[in-house]
Amino acid sequence: MAADDEHLDDPEEEEEEEEEKEIATDLSNSDVCTKYQEASKIVNLTLEGLVSQCVVGAKVVDLCQFGTTVMETAAAKLYTKKQKGILMDRGVAFPVCISVNDVVCNHSPLSSEELEPLKAGDVVKMDLGCHLDGYIAVAAHTVVVKADDDAATPPLADGLANVAVAAYNAMLVAAHSIASGKSNTDVTKAVERVATHYGVNPISSVRMHQMKRYVLDGVKEIALKEPSPQDLEEGEEKLPACTFEQFEVYAVDVAMSTGDGKARPGELRTTVFKRNVETNYKLKMKSSRYVLSEVDKKFPTLPFTLRHFEDEKQAKMGMTECVSHGLVTPYPSLHEHSGKVAHFKCTVLLLPSGTSRVTGLALPPYFTTETEPDEATKEVLKELAEIADKKAKKKASKKKKKKTSN
C-alpha cells in the first residue's frame, strides 16, 4: 500500500458522518416527536401531583422540590440505554415555580427564605417544564386551596372565577389559532377578543414563544395584546410579525388579570436564571467564578434555580456579579397588585394532521362564570370538544379490542 493511501477517507465513514449531520431535530423526525410527547406526559403527571399537594399548610418550597423530584424521577425511567457510551440528557427544562396570590410567575424560593404556608382561598399558579434530549414541554396551571379535602369548592374571591375562565379559554383559542400558515397577529387578536369579552386584561409582559431543541424562548414570539401608544412610550416593544410553519413547537402562555394587567418585579428574591451563552467576562470574585463554572457545567442552555446549588450562600453572592455583567438573564418574580390573576400554559405541536395540544390540565370545575363565550370562541370550544370525544371513543374501542383478544 502506498503511503498516501493511508490518508484516504473511507467513503462509508463519510456517508455515516453526513447522515448524522442531516438528522432532523424538528417534528418531521418521528423520534423527536416521541420525545416531545413523552416529556409532555411527565409535565402533566407533575402538574397533577402538584394539584393534589396544594392543601392548607403546604409550604411553597416543598411543592417546588416535590415537583422537581417527580419530573426527574419520571424522566430517569426513560431512554436508559446509552448511545456511544453516553446517557441521554433529560430532566428539568424550567424550574418548578409556585406563585401565590398577587405573584404572577417565576417564584421558586430558597429553603432559607420560605414564605408562610398555604391557606384556604390562596390562588396558586404552578409553572414548570421538562425535557428529553433537549426537546422541551412546558405547562402552567391555576388552582385555589380548599379549606379541607371534603370541601366541594374552595373560597373564591370576587372576579377570580371569571378571569380564570377567560385565561383558560384564551389559551385554548390561542392554541387552536397557532397553525401552519397563520401569523402571530392572528393569535394576539384572538386572545384580545376573549379578554375583552370577559372584561379582563392580559398580563402584557407574558409572551408565547416558539421552542426548539434546548431553546425555551425561540425567535418567533406572540404577544397577548398589542402595545398601546402609552405602552410603547414606556419601553414596551411591538413584536415583529411572523408566520407559523409545520413541524414547529410553541409554548402557549396566557396570564390574565381583573386589574390593569401590569405585572412588575416585587420584593421577592429572584432565584431563576438562564445562562447567556453568547456573553463572556472574566469574573473577579471567587464565588462568582464558582457559580459560572457550575452553570456552564450543569445548566449551559436552560433556566435553573439557585436551589440547585449545594452552597446556597455562595450562589447568592456569586450570581450578583454574573447578572451585572450580563452572563445570566434573571427571571424576576412578577406581581400584579391591582387585581386577581389566573395563569395557564400548554405546549402545542404543529403536525401534518394539525395542531396538537400535548400539555395542560382541564380547568378546575369550581371556576365558572355567568358570561357565555363569544360566538368565535364558542365555535372553537365546540370543535375541541368534538375532537376530544372522538379520541376518547377511539381509545375506548382500542381497550375493548385488547380485552377481547386476551
Coordinates of N, CA and C in Angstrom, one line a residue, residues 131-358:
H131 N -37.6 18.3 29.8 CA -37.1 18.0 28.5 C -36.5 16.6 28.5
L132 N -36.5 16.0 27.3 CA -35.9 14.7 27.0 C -35.0 15.0 25.8
D133 N -33.7 14.9 26.0 CA -32.7 15.1 24.9 C -32.8 16.5 24.3
G134 N -33.2 17.5 25.2 CA -33.3 18.9 24.8 C -34.7 19.3 24.2
Y135 N -35.6 18.3 24.0 CA -36.9 18.6 23.5 C -37.9 18.9 24.6
I136 N -38.4 20.1 24.6 CA -39.0 20.7 25.8 C -40.5 20.7 25.8
A137 N -41.1 20.4 26.9 CA -42.6 20.5 27.1 C -42.8 21.4 28.3
V138 N -43.7 22.3 28.3 CA -44.0 23.2 29.4 C -45.5 23.3 29.7
A139 N -45.8 23.7 30.9 CA -47.2 23.9 31.2 C -47.3 24.8 32.5
A140 N -48.5 25.5 32.6 CA -48.8 26.2 33.8 C -50.3 26.0 34.1
H141 N -50.6 26.1 35.4 CA -52.0 25.8 35.8 C -52.3 26.6 37.1
T142 N -53.6 26.9 37.3 CA -54.0 27.7 38.4 C -55.1 27.0 39.2
V143 N -54.9 26.9 40.5 CA -55.9 26.3 41.4 C -56.1 27.2 42.6
V144 N -57.1 26.9 43.4 CA -57.4 27.6 44.7 C -57.4 26.6 45.8
V145 N -56.7 26.9 46.9 CA -56.6 26.0 48.0 C -58.0 25.8 48.7
K146 N -58.4 24.6 48.9 CA -59.7 24.3 49.6 C -59.4 24.4 51.1
A147 N -60.5 24.6 51.9 CA -60.4 24.6 53.4 C -60.0 23.3 53.9
D148 N -60.5 22.2 53.3 CA -60.1 20.8 53.6 C -60.5 19.9 52.5
D149 N -60.1 18.7 52.6 CA -60.3 17.7 51.5 C -61.7 17.5 51.2
D150 N -62.6 17.6 52.2 CA -64.0 17.3 52.0 C -64.8 18.5 51.3
A151 N -64.2 19.6 51.3 CA -64.8 20.8 50.7 C -65.0 20.6 49.2
A152 N -66.3 20.8 48.8 CA -66.6 20.7 47.3 C -65.9 21.8 46.5
T153 N -65.9 23.0 47.0 CA -65.3 24.1 46.3 C -64.5 24.9 47.3
P154 N -63.4 25.6 46.9 CA -62.7 26.4 47.7 C -63.3 27.8 47.8
P155 N -62.9 28.6 48.8 CA -63.5 30.0 48.8 C -62.9 30.8 47.7
L156 N -63.7 31.5 46.9 CA -63.3 32.2 45.7 C -63.5 33.7 45.9
A157 N -62.4 34.5 45.6 CA -62.5 35.9 45.7 C -63.4 36.4 44.5
D158 N -64.0 37.6 44.6 CA -64.8 38.2 43.5 C -64.0 38.3 42.2
G159 N -64.5 37.9 41.2 CA -63.9 38.1 39.9 C -62.9 37.0 39.5
L160 N -62.5 36.2 40.5 CA -61.4 35.2 40.2 C -61.9 34.1 39.2
A161 N -63.1 33.6 39.4 CA -63.6 32.5 38.5 C -63.7 33.0 37.1
N162 N -64.2 34.3 37.0 CA -64.3 34.8 35.6 C -63.0 35.0 34.9
V163 N -62.0 35.5 35.6 CA -60.7 35.7 35.0 C -60.0 34.4 34.7
A164 N -60.3 33.3 35.5 CA -59.7 32.0 35.3 C -60.3 31.4 34.0
V165 N -61.6 31.5 33.8 CA -62.3 31.0 32.6 C -61.8 31.8 31.4
A166 N -61.6 33.1 31.5 CA -61.2 33.9 30.4 C -59.7 33.4 30.0
A167 N -58.9 33.3 31.0 CA -57.5 32.9 30.7 C -57.4 31.5 30.1
Y168 N -58.2 30.6 30.6 CA -58.2 29.2 30.1 C -58.7 29.1 28.7
N169 N -59.9 29.8 28.5 CA -60.4 29.8 27.1 C -59.5 30.5 26.1
A170 N -58.8 31.6 26.6 CA -57.9 32.3 25.7 C -56.7 31.3 25.3
M171 N -56.3 30.5 26.3 CA -55.2 29.6 26.0 C -55.7 28.6 24.9
L172 N -56.9 28.0 25.1 CA -57.4 27.1 24.1 C -57.6 27.7 22.7
V173 N -58.1 28.9 22.7 CA -58.3 29.6 21.4 C -57.0 29.9 20.7
A174 N -56.0 30.3 21.6 CA -54.6 30.6 21.0 C -54.0 29.4 20.5
A175 N -54.1 28.3 21.2 CA -53.5 27.0 20.8 C -54.1 26.6 19.4
H176 N -55.4 26.8 19.3 CA -56.1 26.4 18.1 C -55.7 27.3 16.9
S177 N -55.4 28.6 17.3 CA -55.0 29.6 16.2 C -53.6 29.4 15.7
I178 N -52.8 28.7 16.5 CA -51.4 28.5 16.1 C -51.3 27.3 15.1
A179 N -51.4 27.6 13.9 CA -51.5 26.6 12.8 C -50.6 27.0 11.6
S180 N -50.2 26.1 10.9 CA -49.3 26.4 9.8 C -50.0 27.4 8.8
G181 N -49.2 28.4 8.5 CA -49.8 29.5 7.6 C -50.4 30.7 8.3
K182 N -50.7 30.5 9.5 CA -51.3 31.6 10.3 C -50.2 32.5 10.9
S183 N -50.5 33.7 11.4 CA -49.5 34.6 11.9 C -49.7 34.9 13.4
N184 N -48.6 35.4 14.0 CA -48.7 35.8 15.5 C -49.8 36.8 15.7
T185 N -50.0 37.7 14.7 CA -51.1 38.8 14.9 C -52.5 38.1 15.0
D186 N -52.7 37.0 14.3 CA -54.0 36.3 14.4 C -54.2 35.8 15.8
V187 N -53.2 35.3 16.4 CA -53.3 34.8 17.8 C -53.5 35.9 18.8
T188 N -52.8 37.0 18.6 CA -52.9 38.2 19.5 C -54.3 38.7 19.5
K189 N -54.9 38.8 18.3 CA -56.3 39.3 18.1 C -57.3 38.4 18.8
A190 N -57.0 37.1 18.7 CA -58.0 36.1 19.3 C -57.9 36.2 20.8
V191 N -56.7 36.4 21.4 CA -56.6 36.5 22.8 C -57.2 37.8 23.3
E192 N -57.0 38.9 22.6 CA -57.6 40.2 23.0 C -59.1 40.1 22.9
R193 N -59.6 39.4 21.9 CA -61.1 39.3 21.8 C -61.7 38.6 23.0
V194 N -61.0 37.5 23.4 CA -61.5 36.8 24.6 C -61.4 37.6 25.9
A195 N -60.3 38.3 26.0 CA -60.1 39.1 27.2 C -61.2 40.2 27.3
T196 N -61.4 40.9 26.2 CA -62.4 42.0 26.1 C -63.8 41.5 26.4
H197 N -64.1 40.3 25.9 CA -65.5 39.7 26.1 C -65.7 39.4 27.6
Y198 N -64.7 39.0 28.3 CA -64.9 38.7 29.7 C -64.6 39.9 30.6
G199 N -64.1 41.0 30.1 CA -63.9 42.2 30.8 C -62.6 42.1 31.7
V200 N -61.6 41.4 31.2 CA -60.3 41.3 31.9 C -59.2 41.8 31.1
N201 N -58.0 41.8 31.6 CA -56.8 42.3 30.9 C -55.7 41.3 30.8
P202 N -55.1 41.0 29.6 CA -54.0 40.1 29.6 C -52.8 40.8 30.3
I203 N -51.9 40.0 30.9 CA -50.7 40.5 31.5 C -49.7 40.7 30.3
S204 N -49.5 42.0 30.1 CA -48.8 42.4 28.9 C -47.3 41.9 28.8
S205 N -46.7 41.6 29.9 CA -45.3 41.2 29.9 C -45.1 39.7 29.6
V206 N -46.3 38.9 29.6 CA -46.2 37.5 29.3 C -46.3 37.3 27.8
R207 N -45.4 36.5 27.2 CA -45.3 36.2 25.8 C -45.4 34.7 25.5
M208 N -45.9 34.3 24.4 CA -45.8 33.0 23.9 C -44.5 32.9 23.0
H209 N -43.9 31.7 23.0 CA -42.7 31.5 22.3 C -42.6 30.2 21.5
Q210 N -41.9 30.3 20.4 CA -41.5 29.1 19.7 C -40.5 28.4 20.5
M211 N -40.5 27.0 20.6 CA -39.4 26.3 21.3 C -38.7 25.4 20.3
K212 N -37.4 25.2 20.5 CA -36.6 24.3 19.7 C -35.8 23.5 20.6
R213 N -34.9 22.6 20.1 CA -34.1 21.8 20.9 C -33.2 22.7 21.8
Y214 N -33.3 22.5 23.1 CA -32.6 23.3 24.1 C -32.9 24.8 24.1
V215 N -33.9 25.2 23.4 CA -34.3 26.6 23.3 C -35.7 26.8 23.8
L216 N -35.8 27.5 24.9 CA -37.1 27.7 25.5 C -37.8 28.9 24.9
D217 N -37.0 30.0 24.7 CA -37.6 31.2 24.2 C -37.0 31.5 22.7
G218 N -37.7 30.9 21.8 CA -37.3 31.0 20.4 C -37.5 32.4 19.8
V219 N -37.1 32.6 18.5 CA -37.1 33.9 17.9 C -38.6 34.3 17.6
K220 N -39.4 33.3 17.3 CA -40.8 33.7 17.0 C -41.6 33.9 18.3
E221 N -42.2 35.0 18.5 CA -43.0 35.3 19.7 C -44.4 35.8 19.4
I222 N -45.2 35.7 20.4 CA -46.6 36.1 20.3 C -47.0 36.9 21.5
A223 N -47.5 38.1 21.3 CA -47.9 39.0 22.4 C -49.4 38.7 22.7
L224 N -49.7 38.9 24.0 CA -51.1 38.7 24.5 C -52.0 39.9 24.1
K225 N -51.3 41.0 23.9 CA -52.1 42.2 23.4 C -51.1 43.1 22.7
E226 N -51.7 43.9 21.8 CA -51.0 44.9 21.0 C -50.6 46.0 21.9
P227 N -49.4 46.5 22.0 CA -49.0 47.6 22.9 C -49.7 48.9 22.4
S228 N -50.2 49.6 23.4 CA -50.8 50.9 23.2 C -49.7 51.9 23.0
P229 N -50.1 53.1 22.5 CA -49.1 54.2 22.3 C -48.4 54.5 23.7
Q230 N -49.1 54.4 24.8 CA -48.5 54.6 26.1 C -47.6 53.5 26.5
D231 N -47.9 52.3 26.1 CA -47.0 51.1 26.4 C -45.7 51.3 25.6
L232 N -45.8 51.8 24.4 CA -44.6 52.0 23.6 C -43.7 53.1 24.1
E233 N -44.4 54.1 24.7 CA -43.6 55.2 25.3 C -42.9 54.7 26.5
E234 N -43.5 53.8 27.2 CA -42.9 53.2 28.5 C -41.9 52.2 28.2
G235 N -41.6 51.9 26.9 CA -40.5 51.0 26.6 C -40.9 49.6 26.1
E236 N -42.2 49.4 26.0 CA -42.6 48.0 25.5 C -42.4 48.0 24.0
E237 N -42.0 46.9 23.5 CA -41.7 46.8 22.1 C -42.8 46.1 21.3
K238 N -43.1 46.5 20.1 CA -44.0 45.8 19.3 C -43.3 44.7 18.6
L239 N -43.9 43.5 18.7 CA -43.2 42.3 18.2 C -43.2 42.3 16.6
P240 N -42.2 41.8 16.0 CA -42.2 41.6 14.5 C -43.2 40.5 14.2
A241 N -43.8 40.7 13.0 CA -44.8 39.7 12.5 C -44.1 38.4 12.1
C242 N -44.7 37.3 12.4 CA -44.1 36.0 12.0 C -45.2 35.1 11.6
T243 N -44.9 34.1 10.8 CA -45.8 33.1 10.3 C -45.4 31.7 10.8
F244 N -46.4 30.9 11.2 CA -46.2 29.6 11.8 C -46.0 28.6 10.7
E245 N -45.1 27.6 10.9 CA -44.9 26.6 9.9 C -45.0 25.2 10.5
Q246 N -45.3 24.3 9.6 CA -45.5 22.9 10.0 C -44.2 22.4 10.7
F247 N -44.3 21.5 11.7 CA -43.2 20.9 12.4 C -42.6 21.8 13.5
E248 N -43.3 23.0 13.8 CA -42.8 23.8 14.8 C -43.5 23.5 16.2
V249 N -42.9 24.0 17.3 CA -43.4 23.7 18.6 C -43.5 25.1 19.3
Y250 N -44.7 25.3 20.0 CA -44.9 26.5 20.7 C -45.3 26.3 22.2
A251 N -44.9 27.3 23.0 CA -45.4 27.4 24.4 C -46.5 28.4 24.4
V252 N -47.8 28.0 24.6 CA -48.9 28.9 24.6 C -49.2 29.3 26.0
D253 N -48.7 30.5 26.3 CA -48.7 31.1 27.7 C -49.7 32.2 27.8
V254 N -50.6 32.1 28.7 CA -51.7 33.1 28.9 C -51.9 33.4 30.4
A255 N -51.7 34.7 30.8 CA -52.0 35.1 32.1 C -52.9 36.3 32.0
M256 N -53.9 36.4 32.8 CA -54.9 37.5 32.8 C -55.2 38.0 34.2
S257 N -55.7 39.2 34.2 CA -55.9 39.9 35.5 C -57.2 40.7 35.5
T258 N -57.9 40.7 36.6 CA -59.0 41.6 36.8 C -58.6 43.0 36.9
G259 N -57.3 43.3 37.1 CA -56.8 44.6 37.3 C -56.3 45.2 36.0
D260 N -55.2 46.0 36.0 CA -54.7 46.7 34.8 C -53.8 45.8 34.0
G261 N -53.4 44.6 34.5 CA -52.6 43.7 33.7 C -51.1 44.1 33.6
K262 N -50.7 45.0 34.5 CA -49.3 45.4 34.5 C -48.5 44.7 35.7
A263 N -47.8 43.7 35.3 CA -47.1 42.9 36.3 C -45.7 43.5 36.4
R264 N -45.2 43.6 37.7 CA -43.9 44.2 37.9 C -43.1 43.4 38.9
P265 N -41.8 43.5 38.9 CA -41.0 42.8 39.9 C -41.3 43.4 41.3
G266 N -41.3 42.5 42.3 CA -41.5 43.0 43.7 C -40.3 42.8 44.6
E267 N -40.6 42.5 45.9 CA -39.5 42.4 46.9 C -39.0 40.9 46.9
L268 N -39.6 40.0 46.4 CA -39.2 38.6 46.5 C -37.8 38.4 45.7
R269 N -36.9 37.7 46.3 CA -35.6 37.4 45.7 C -35.8 36.7 44.3
T270 N -35.1 37.1 43.3 CA -35.0 36.4 42.1 C -34.1 35.2 42.2
T271 N -34.7 34.0 41.9 CA -33.9 32.8 42.1 C -33.8 32.0 40.8
V272 N -34.5 32.4 39.8 CA -34.5 31.7 38.5 C -33.7 32.5 37.5
F273 N -32.7 31.8 36.8 CA -31.8 32.5 35.9 C -31.6 31.6 34.7
K274 N -31.0 32.2 33.6 CA -30.6 31.4 32.4 C -29.3 32.0 31.9
R275 N -28.4 31.1 31.5 CA -27.1 31.5 31.0 C -27.2 32.2 29.6
N276 N -26.5 33.3 29.5 CA -26.4 33.9 28.2 C -25.2 33.4 27.5
V277 N -25.4 32.4 26.6 CA -24.2 31.7 26.1 C -23.3 32.5 25.2
E278 N -23.8 33.6 24.7 CA -23.0 34.5 23.8 C -22.2 35.5 24.6
T279 N -22.4 35.6 25.9 CA -21.6 36.6 26.7 C -20.6 36.0 27.5
N280 N -19.4 36.5 27.5 CA -18.3 36.1 28.4 C -17.6 37.3 29.1
Y281 N -17.1 37.0 30.3 CA -16.4 38.0 31.1 C -15.6 37.4 32.1
K282 N -14.4 38.0 32.4 CA -13.5 37.4 33.4 C -13.9 37.9 34.8
L283 N -14.6 37.1 35.5 CA -15.2 37.5 36.8 C -14.1 37.6 37.9
K284 N -14.3 38.6 38.8 CA -13.3 38.9 39.8 C -13.5 38.0 41.1
M285 N -14.7 37.9 41.5 CA -15.0 37.2 42.8 C -14.9 35.7 42.6
K286 N -14.3 35.0 43.7 CA -14.2 33.6 43.7 C -15.6 32.9 43.6
S287 N -16.6 33.5 44.4 CA -17.9 32.9 44.4 C -18.6 33.0 43.1
S288 N -18.3 34.1 42.3 CA -18.9 34.3 41.0 C -18.3 33.3 40.0
R289 N -17.0 33.0 40.1 CA -16.4 32.0 39.2 C -16.9 30.6 39.5
Y290 N -17.2 30.3 40.8 CA -17.7 29.1 41.2 C -19.1 28.9 40.6
V291 N -20.0 29.9 40.7 CA -21.3 29.9 40.2 C -21.3 29.7 38.7
L292 N -20.5 30.5 38.0 CA -20.5 30.4 36.5 C -20.0 29.0 36.0
S293 N -19.0 28.5 36.7 CA -18.5 27.2 36.4 C -19.6 26.1 36.6
E294 N -20.3 26.2 37.6 CA -21.4 25.2 37.9 C -22.5 25.4 36.8
V295 N -22.8 26.6 36.5 CA -23.9 26.9 35.5 C -23.4 26.3 34.1
D296 N -22.2 26.6 33.7 CA -21.7 26.1 32.4 C -21.7 24.6 32.3
K297 N -21.4 24.0 33.5 CA -21.3 22.5 33.6 C -22.7 21.9 33.6
K298 N -23.6 22.4 34.4 CA -24.9 21.8 34.6 C -26.1 22.4 33.9
F299 N -26.1 23.7 33.7 CA -27.2 24.4 33.1 C -26.7 25.3 31.9
P300 N -26.1 24.8 30.9 CA -25.5 25.6 29.9 C -26.5 26.4 29.0
T301 N -27.7 25.9 28.9 CA -28.7 26.5 28.0 C -30.1 26.8 28.6
L302 N -30.5 26.0 29.5 CA -31.9 26.1 30.1 C -31.9 26.8 31.4
P303 N -33.0 27.4 31.8 CA -33.1 28.1 33.1 C -32.9 27.1 34.3
F304 N -32.5 27.7 35.4 CA -32.2 27.0 36.6 C -32.6 27.8 37.8
T305 N -32.6 27.2 39.0 CA -32.8 28.0 40.2 C -31.6 27.9 41.1
L306 N -31.5 28.9 42.0 CA -30.4 28.9 42.9 C -30.4 27.7 43.9
R307 N -31.6 27.1 44.0 CA -31.8 25.9 44.9 C -31.0 24.7 44.4
H308 N -30.6 24.7 43.2 CA -29.8 23.6 42.6 C -28.4 23.6 43.1
F309 N -27.9 24.7 43.7 CA -26.5 24.8 44.1 C -26.4 24.2 45.5
E310 N -25.3 23.5 45.8 CA -25.1 22.9 47.1 C -24.8 24.0 48.1
D311 N -24.0 25.0 47.7 CA -23.6 26.1 48.6 C -24.5 27.3 48.2
E312 N -25.7 27.4 48.9 CA -26.7 28.4 48.6 C -26.1 29.9 48.9
K313 N -25.4 30.0 50.0 CA -24.9 31.3 50.3 C -23.9 31.8 49.2
Q314 N -23.0 31.0 48.8 CA -22.0 31.3 47.8 C -22.7 31.6 46.4
A315 N -23.8 30.8 46.1 CA -24.5 31.0 44.9 C -25.2 32.4 44.9
K316 N -25.8 32.8 46.0 CA -26.4 34.1 46.1 C -25.4 35.2 45.8
M317 N -24.2 35.1 46.5 CA -23.2 36.1 46.3 C -22.7 36.2 44.9
G318 N -22.4 35.0 44.3 CA -21.8 35.0 43.0 C -22.7 35.4 41.9
M319 N -24.0 35.1 42.1 CA -25.0 35.4 41.0 C -25.1 36.9 40.7
T320 N -24.9 37.7 41.7 CA -25.0 39.2 41.6 C -24.0 39.7 40.5
E321 N -22.7 39.3 40.6 CA -21.7 39.7 39.6 C -22.0 39.1 38.2
C322 N -22.5 37.9 38.2 CA -22.9 37.3 36.9 C -24.0 38.0 36.2
V323 N -25.0 38.5 37.0 CA -26.1 39.3 36.4 C -25.6 40.6 35.9
S324 N -24.8 41.3 36.7 CA -24.3 42.7 36.4 C -23.5 42.7 35.1
H325 N -22.8 41.6 34.8 CA -22.0 41.6 33.6 C -22.7 40.8 32.4
G326 N -24.1 40.6 32.6 CA -24.9 40.0 31.5 C -24.6 38.6 31.2
L327 N -23.9 37.8 32.1 CA -23.6 36.4 31.9 C -24.8 35.5 32.1
V328 N -25.8 36.0 32.9 CA -27.0 35.3 33.1 C -28.2 36.3 33.0
T329 N -29.3 35.7 32.6 CA -30.6 36.6 32.5 C -31.4 36.2 33.7
P330 N -31.9 37.2 34.5 CA -32.7 36.9 35.6 C -34.2 36.8 35.2
Y331 N -34.9 35.9 35.9 CA -36.4 35.8 35.7 C -37.0 36.2 37.0
P332 N -37.3 37.5 37.2 CA -37.8 38.0 38.5 C -39.2 37.6 38.7
S333 N -39.6 37.4 40.0 CA -41.0 37.1 40.3 C -41.8 38.4 40.0
L334 N -42.8 38.2 39.2 CA -43.7 39.4 38.9 C -44.9 39.4 39.7
H335 N -45.3 40.6 40.1 CA -46.5 40.8 40.9 C -47.6 41.7 40.2
E336 N -48.8 41.4 40.4 CA -49.9 42.2 39.9 C -50.8 42.5 41.1
H337 N -50.6 43.7 41.7 CA -51.3 44.1 42.9 C -52.7 44.6 42.6
S338 N -53.0 45.0 41.4 CA -54.3 45.7 41.1 C -55.5 44.8 40.9
G339 N -55.3 43.4 40.9 CA -56.4 42.6 40.6 C -56.1 41.1 40.9
K340 N -57.0 40.2 40.6 CA -56.8 38.8 40.7 C -56.3 38.2 39.4
V341 N -55.4 37.2 39.5 CA -54.7 36.7 38.3 C -54.9 35.2 38.2
A342 N -55.0 34.8 36.9 CA -55.0 33.4 36.6 C -54.0 33.1 35.5
H343 N -53.3 32.0 35.5 CA -52.2 31.7 34.6 C -52.4 30.3 34.1
F344 N -52.4 30.1 32.8 CA -52.5 28.8 32.2 C -51.5 28.7 31.0
K345 N -50.9 27.6 30.8 CA -49.9 27.4 29.7 C -50.0 26.0 29.2
C346 N -49.8 25.8 27.9 CA -49.7 24.5 27.3 C -48.7 24.5 26.2
T347 N -48.3 23.3 25.7 CA -47.4 23.1 24.6 C -48.2 22.6 23.4
V348 N -47.9 23.1 22.2 CA -48.6 22.6 21.0 C -47.5 22.2 20.0
L349 N -47.9 21.1 19.3 CA -47.0 20.6 18.2 C -47.7 20.8 16.9
L350 N -47.1 21.4 15.9 CA -47.7 21.7 14.6 C -47.4 20.5 13.7
L351 N -48.3 19.5 13.7 CA -48.1 18.2 13.0 C -48.8 18.3 11.6
P352 N -48.5 17.4 10.7 CA -49.2 17.3 9.4 C -50.7 17.1 9.6
S353 N -51.1 16.4 10.7 CA -52.5 16.2 10.9 C -53.2 17.4 11.6
G354 N -52.4 18.4 11.9 CA -53.0 19.6 12.6 C -52.3 20.0 13.9
T355 N -52.7 21.0 14.6 CA -52.1 21.4 15.8 C -52.6 20.5 16.9
S356 N -51.6 20.0 17.7 CA -51.9 19.0 18.8 C -51.4 19.7 20.1
R357 N -52.4 19.8 21.0 CA -52.1 20.3 22.4 C -51.7 19.1 23.2
V358 N -50.4 19.1 23.7 CA -50.0 17.9 24.4 C -49.8 18.1 25.9

